[in-house]
Amino acid sequence: MNISIESLREKFNQIFENKNDTKIFFAPGRVNLIGEYTDFNGGYVFPVALDIGTYLLISKRNDHKVNFYSINFEDSGKIEKSTDIKKIDKNTTDWTLYPMGVIHSLYEMESVTLPHGFDALVYGNIPNSAGLSSSASVSVAFAYAFNEMYNLNIDKVRIALIAQKAEHYAGTLCGIMDQFISAMGKKDHGVLLNCDTLEYKYAPVKLENYSLIIMNSNKKRALNESKYNERRAECDKGLLGLKKELNADYLGHITENEFEKYSHLIEDNIALKRSRHVITENARVLKAFELLSNGDIKEFGKLLNDSHTSLKNDFEVSCRELDILTSAAREFDGVLGSRMTGAGFGGCAIAIVLSDREKEFTKYVGDIYTKETGIVPEFIKAVISDGVSKLSKA
Ligand code: GLA
């Protein structure tokens, strides 16, 4: 479903009486080229922002009321809250947990309380539960909008950190990748981000006669705290073992050679596998960045395959559906590489596909996938886009 800005404005005017100075913002979702589960381990990631994401129409109120409406959750109707930070209810189960988390984070991180309430209408065109960071795009859209509306003078990197904290508040101890790329993405570029220092570099994603295709398994995933936070704890355990000999704050600071030498210090086999994934994946990201910068997309494709194998066997966050999609993709003549992307357990995979064979590719992979799983997948050609922005004044 795609709704025009004009229709979104009309909808806003139908729902809310207060139509003064309504502003429109857009924050994108993302796909990660490579570097999975490296972010909270102080390693590197290499994501791109997409042209799908969250639209936010927002208008200041004169009182302290906060009204939300989402076109994606119309059944919930208008949801009323307040800017009063003491009244924020952590037990909220609806989507307003994210913008309310942003209000909370602004208070905690910047000592800012919003001086006025607002009316907000949200519409997201990222497929539901696809793992393309719809929640990060909601949080980034709100954090950026508050910054603009209330002249808070917060830079975009800090916006990303505030949005990340909102996600923690909602229960997932995620890293910074999704919020960072949603805030800082650049058209036709990937962002190599050092998740420890937050230093970043843009690299043009020039795939020549190839395209980046997103394959949505349509196996719904909820990035819920349990599995994700469990992986975090396993990585911490691995690090603890290695720290007996190595002076490192994060797994992402440990080289493959050091790991080879000291991996015996990790007694727990699961923690060993998780750590091996993080350390080898981190090395792959740096290699991938170099290869892409030199235009070597063939070798880049091979790294995607290696990344998937590591996520499947060592990090164990893939699933049958993602394995079927990626192996069918790799069989197809005209594919350079394929991997799951994002947190896994369902959601999406990506493939680098010869542009003039895209149609045959989607038919080939789609048929195999549906035959084996009974699910119809969705294919999206990635359009690499800019990070969060203000679209216009309504
Ligand atoms: C989710 C999290 C990110 C990152 C990825 C896995 O998208 O929000 O911080 O950890 O999973 O790479």
mmCIF file of C-alpha atoms in Angstrom, residues 29-239:
data_model
loop_
_atom_site.group_PDB
_atom_site.id
_atom_site.type_symbol
_atom_site.label_atom_id
_atom_site.label_comp_id
_atom_site.label_asym_id
_atom_site.label_seq_id
_atom_site.Cartn_x
_atom_site.Cartn_y
_atom_site.Cartn_z
ATOM 1 C CA GLY A 29 14.090 1.700 6.786
ATOM 2 C CA ARG A 30 17.318 -0.088 5.959
ATOM 3 C CA VAL A 31 18.928 -3.170 4.628
ATOM 4 C CA ASN A 32 22.320 -4.231 5.878
ATOM 5 C CA LEU A 33 24.785 -5.239 3.145
ATOM 6 C CA ILE A 34 27.052 -7.024 5.606
ATOM 7 C CA GLY A 35 28.044 -6.885 9.290
ATOM 8 C CA GLU A 36 25.370 -8.699 11.259
ATOM 9 C CA TYR A 37 25.378 -8.718 15.059
ATOM 10 C CA THR A 38 28.625 -6.814 15.050
ATOM 11 C CA ASP A 39 27.122 -3.493 16.164
ATOM 12 C CA PHE A 40 26.647 -4.154 19.874
ATOM 13 C CA ASN A 41 30.016 -5.902 19.833
ATOM 14 C CA GLY A 42 31.810 -2.661 18.981
ATOM 15 C CA GLY A 43 32.462 -3.821 15.419
ATOM 16 C CA TYR A 44 31.675 -2.551 11.912
ATOM 17 C CA VAL A 45 28.426 -2.582 9.920
ATOM 18 C CA PHE A 46 27.740 -1.625 6.325
ATOM 19 C CA PRO A 47 24.037 -0.801 5.827
ATOM 20 C CA VAL A 48 22.114 1.275 3.275
ATOM 21 C CA ALA A 49 18.954 3.345 3.769
ATOM 22 C CA LEU A 50 15.935 2.512 1.598
ATOM 23 C CA ASP A 51 13.216 4.579 -0.064
ATOM 24 C CA ILE A 52 10.578 2.923 2.122
ATOM 25 C CA GLY A 53 10.090 3.903 5.742
ATOM 26 C CA THR A 54 7.913 6.031 8.006
ATOM 27 C CA TYR A 55 6.054 9.230 7.139
ATOM 28 C CA LEU A 56 5.226 11.445 10.090
ATOM 29 C CA LEU A 57 2.832 14.397 9.962
ATOM 30 C CA ILE A 58 3.041 16.406 13.125
ATOM 31 C CA SER A 59 1.602 19.613 14.491
ATOM 32 C CA LYS A 60 2.286 21.441 17.760
ATOM 33 C CA ARG A 61 -0.531 21.847 20.278
ATOM 34 C CA ASN A 62 -0.923 24.611 22.832
ATOM 35 C CA ASP A 63 -1.487 22.206 25.720
ATOM 36 C CA HIS A 64 0.498 19.170 26.946
ATOM 37 C CA LYS A 65 -1.605 16.545 25.247
ATOM 38 C CA VAL A 66 -0.044 14.113 22.831
ATOM 39 C CA ASN A 67 -2.302 12.458 20.249
ATOM 40 C CA PHE A 68 -1.192 9.663 17.967
ATOM 41 C CA TYR A 69 -2.834 8.012 14.994
ATOM 42 C CA SER A 70 -1.301 5.315 12.789
ATOM 43 C CA ILE A 71 -2.668 4.375 9.397
ATOM 44 C CA ASN A 72 -0.996 0.995 9.884
ATOM 45 C CA PHE A 73 -2.965 0.348 13.072
ATOM 46 C CA GLU A 74 -6.281 2.010 12.303
ATOM 47 C CA ASP A 75 -8.121 -0.300 14.700
ATOM 48 C CA SER A 76 -6.330 1.369 17.603
ATOM 49 C CA GLY A 77 -7.844 4.715 16.582
ATOM 50 C CA LYS A 78 -6.578 7.893 18.190
ATOM 51 C CA ILE A 79 -4.270 7.212 21.138
ATOM 52 C CA GLU A 80 -3.970 9.933 23.753
ATOM 53 C CA LYS A 81 -0.923 10.487 25.982
ATOM 54 C CA SER A 82 0.804 13.389 27.635
ATOM 55 C CA THR A 83 4.265 14.971 27.465
ATOM 56 C CA ASP A 84 4.478 14.548 31.210
ATOM 57 C CA ILE A 85 7.464 12.281 31.553
ATOM 58 C CA LYS A 86 6.257 10.928 34.887
ATOM 59 C CA LYS A 87 3.157 9.587 33.195
ATOM 60 C CA ILE A 88 4.953 7.490 30.576
ATOM 61 C CA ASP A 89 3.739 3.975 30.947
ATOM 62 C CA LYS A 90 6.315 1.292 30.193
ATOM 63 C CA ASN A 91 3.614 -1.337 30.005
ATOM 64 C CA THR A 92 2.194 0.123 26.797
ATOM 65 C CA THR A 93 1.971 -2.620 24.232
ATOM 66 C CA ASP A 94 1.042 -0.568 21.176
ATOM 67 C CA TRP A 95 3.351 1.201 18.710
ATOM 68 C CA THR A 96 3.337 4.465 20.706
ATOM 69 C CA LEU A 97 5.934 2.835 22.932
ATOM 70 C CA TYR A 98 8.511 4.053 20.385
ATOM 71 C CA PRO A 99 7.621 7.775 20.232
ATOM 72 C CA MET A 100 6.963 7.784 23.970
ATOM 73 C CA GLY A 101 10.368 6.114 24.381
ATOM 74 C CA VAL A 102 11.872 8.973 22.357
ATOM 75 C CA ILE A 103 10.261 11.534 24.688
ATOM 76 C CA HIS A 104 11.663 9.581 27.604
ATOM 77 C CA SER A 105 15.156 9.353 26.045
ATOM 78 C CA LEU A 106 15.177 13.072 25.269
ATOM 79 C CA TYR A 107 14.598 13.694 28.908
ATOM 80 C CA GLU A 108 17.220 11.218 30.086
ATOM 81 C CA MET A 109 19.911 12.042 27.545
ATOM 82 C CA GLU A 110 19.385 15.745 26.881
ATOM 83 C CA SER A 111 17.375 16.843 29.935
ATOM 84 C CA VAL A 112 14.712 18.073 27.539
ATOM 85 C CA THR A 113 10.997 18.027 28.323
ATOM 86 C CA LEU A 114 8.820 18.936 25.375
ATOM 87 C CA PRO A 115 7.346 22.387 26.019
ATOM 88 C CA HIS A 116 4.081 21.586 24.160
ATOM 89 C CA GLY A 117 2.122 18.559 23.149
ATOM 90 C CA PHE A 118 1.431 17.564 19.533
ATOM 91 C CA ASP A 119 -0.844 15.689 17.161
ATOM 92 C CA ALA A 120 0.918 13.064 15.076
ATOM 93 C CA LEU A 121 -0.154 10.880 12.189
ATOM 94 C CA VAL A 122 2.122 8.054 11.136
ATOM 95 C CA TYR A 123 2.173 5.936 8.020
ATOM 96 C CA GLY A 124 4.800 3.295 7.258
ATOM 97 C CA ASN A 125 5.236 1.559 3.896
ATOM 98 C CA ILE A 126 7.749 -1.059 5.038
ATOM 99 C CA PRO A 127 6.168 -4.521 4.895
ATOM 100 C CA ASN A 128 5.106 -5.586 8.382
ATOM 101 C CA SER A 129 7.635 -7.516 10.499
ATOM 102 C CA ALA A 130 10.029 -7.787 7.561
ATOM 103 C CA GLY A 131 13.093 -6.881 9.609
ATOM 104 C CA LEU A 132 13.731 -3.756 7.540
ATOM 105 C CA SER A 133 13.786 -1.552 10.633
ATOM 106 C CA SER A 134 10.326 -0.079 10.654
ATOM 107 C CA SER A 135 10.498 0.575 14.402
ATOM 108 C CA ALA A 136 13.854 2.353 14.085
ATOM 109 C CA SER A 137 12.371 4.527 11.347
ATOM 110 C CA VAL A 138 9.445 5.458 13.623
ATOM 111 C CA SER A 139 11.765 6.447 16.476
ATOM 112 C CA VAL A 140 14.151 8.360 14.216
ATOM 113 C CA ALA A 141 11.255 10.207 12.529
ATOM 114 C CA PHE A 142 9.945 11.372 15.915
ATOM 115 C CA ALA A 143 13.349 12.253 17.369
ATOM 116 C CA TYR A 144 14.190 14.286 14.265
ATOM 117 C CA ALA A 145 10.768 15.955 14.220
ATOM 118 C CA PHE A 146 11.041 17.000 17.882
ATOM 119 C CA ASN A 147 14.476 18.389 17.188
ATOM 120 C CA GLU A 148 13.139 20.538 14.340
ATOM 121 C CA MET A 149 9.851 21.565 15.963
ATOM 122 C CA TYR A 150 11.308 22.565 19.303
ATOM 123 C CA ASN A 151 14.680 23.833 17.985
ATOM 124 C CA LEU A 152 16.692 21.434 20.120
ATOM 125 C CA ASN A 153 19.874 21.647 18.023
ATOM 126 C CA ILE A 154 20.722 17.973 18.287
ATOM 127 C CA ASP A 155 22.851 16.534 15.483
ATOM 128 C CA LYS A 156 21.775 13.488 13.505
ATOM 129 C CA VAL A 157 24.224 11.083 15.140
ATOM 130 C CA ARG A 158 22.809 12.006 18.526
ATOM 131 C CA ILE A 159 19.289 11.666 17.081
ATOM 132 C CA ALA A 160 20.223 8.066 16.240
ATOM 133 C CA LEU A 161 21.437 7.458 19.808
ATOM 134 C CA ILE A 162 18.226 8.883 21.259
ATOM 135 C CA ALA A 163 16.170 6.648 18.955
ATOM 136 C CA GLN A 164 18.289 3.629 19.949
ATOM 137 C CA LYS A 165 17.592 4.310 23.596
ATOM 138 C CA ALA A 166 13.862 4.422 22.793
ATOM 139 C CA GLU A 167 14.194 0.901 21.406
ATOM 140 C CA HIS A 168 15.947 -0.252 24.576
ATOM 141 C CA TYR A 169 13.128 1.297 26.491
ATOM 142 C CA ALA A 170 10.736 -0.825 24.411
ATOM 143 C CA GLY A 171 12.662 -3.943 25.461
ATOM 144 C CA THR A 172 15.268 -4.829 22.803
ATOM 145 C CA LEU A 173 18.889 -4.129 23.654
ATOM 146 C CA CYS A 174 19.700 -3.401 20.028
ATOM 147 C CA GLY A 175 22.914 -1.927 18.691
ATOM 148 C CA ILE A 176 23.105 1.401 16.870
ATOM 149 C CA MET A 177 23.037 0.232 13.240
ATOM 150 C CA ASP A 178 19.356 0.668 12.369
ATOM 151 C CA GLN A 179 18.869 4.087 13.913
ATOM 152 C CA PHE A 180 22.204 5.332 12.584
ATOM 153 C CA ILE A 181 21.473 4.445 8.977
ATOM 154 C CA SER A 182 17.920 5.753 9.206
ATOM 155 C CA ALA A 183 19.314 9.090 10.369
ATOM 156 C CA MET A 184 22.540 9.237 8.344
ATOM 157 C CA GLY A 185 21.859 7.290 5.130
ATOM 158 C CA LYS A 186 22.993 8.716 1.812
ATOM 159 C CA LYS A 187 21.517 8.185 -1.650
ATOM 160 C CA ASP A 188 23.397 5.494 -3.619
ATOM 161 C CA HIS A 189 25.871 4.978 -0.768
ATOM 162 C CA GLY A 190 26.479 2.462 1.970
ATOM 163 C CA VAL A 191 27.746 3.596 5.363
ATOM 164 C CA LEU A 192 30.710 1.857 6.923
ATOM 165 C CA LEU A 193 30.155 2.533 10.590
ATOM 166 C CA ASN A 194 32.492 1.796 13.459
ATOM 167 C CA CYS A 195 29.874 1.077 16.114
ATOM 168 C CA ASP A 196 32.293 1.711 18.944
ATOM 169 C CA THR A 197 33.564 5.176 18.001
ATOM 170 C CA LEU A 198 30.662 6.068 15.676
ATOM 171 C CA GLU A 199 33.178 7.118 13.036
ATOM 172 C CA TYR A 200 31.747 6.510 9.592
ATOM 173 C CA LYS A 201 32.600 6.591 5.903
ATOM 174 C CA TYR A 202 30.320 6.565 2.893
ATOM 175 C CA ALA A 203 31.064 4.241 -0.021
ATOM 176 C CA PRO A 204 29.221 4.447 -3.335
ATOM 177 C CA VAL A 205 27.310 1.223 -3.947
ATOM 178 C CA LYS A 206 27.967 0.811 -7.666
ATOM 179 C CA LEU A 207 26.730 -2.568 -8.737
ATOM 180 C CA GLU A 208 27.119 -1.870 -12.482
ATOM 181 C CA ASN A 209 24.810 -4.274 -14.297
ATOM 182 C CA TYR A 210 23.699 -5.924 -11.054
ATOM 183 C CA SER A 211 20.875 -4.997 -8.674
ATOM 184 C CA LEU A 212 20.395 -5.406 -4.964
ATOM 185 C CA ILE A 213 17.240 -7.444 -4.474
ATOM 186 C CA ILE A 214 15.522 -7.830 -1.115
ATOM 187 C CA MET A 215 13.727 -11.138 -0.673
ATOM 188 C CA ASN A 216 11.077 -10.977 2.013
ATOM 189 C CA SER A 217 10.405 -14.462 3.377
ATOM 190 C CA ASN A 218 7.036 -13.259 4.689
ATOM 191 C CA LYS A 219 7.774 -15.338 7.712
ATOM 192 C CA LYS A 220 6.785 -12.832 10.323
ATOM 193 C CA ARG A 221 9.429 -12.075 12.825
ATOM 194 C CA ALA A 222 9.178 -10.131 15.987
ATOM 195 C CA LEU A 223 12.524 -8.828 17.120
ATOM 196 C CA ASN A 224 11.590 -9.583 20.659
ATOM 197 C CA GLU A 225 13.914 -9.254 23.532
ATOM 198 C CA SER A 226 14.352 -12.955 24.274
ATOM 199 C CA LYS A 227 16.423 -14.340 21.355
ATOM 200 C CA TYR A 228 18.199 -11.094 20.610
ATOM 201 C CA ASN A 229 19.165 -10.369 24.178
ATOM 202 C CA GLU A 230 20.212 -14.005 24.601
ATOM 203 C CA ARG A 231 22.708 -13.590 21.740
ATOM 204 C CA ARG A 232 24.059 -10.464 23.413
ATOM 205 C CA ALA A 233 24.663 -12.345 26.638
ATOM 206 C CA GLU A 234 26.414 -15.200 24.769
ATOM 207 C CA CYS A 235 28.749 -12.714 23.076
ATOM 208 C CA ASP A 236 29.552 -11.165 26.459
ATOM 209 C CA LYS A 237 30.408 -14.600 27.782
ATOM 210 C CA GLY A 238 32.788 -15.213 24.854
ATOM 211 C CA LEU A 239 34.462 -11.868 25.449
#
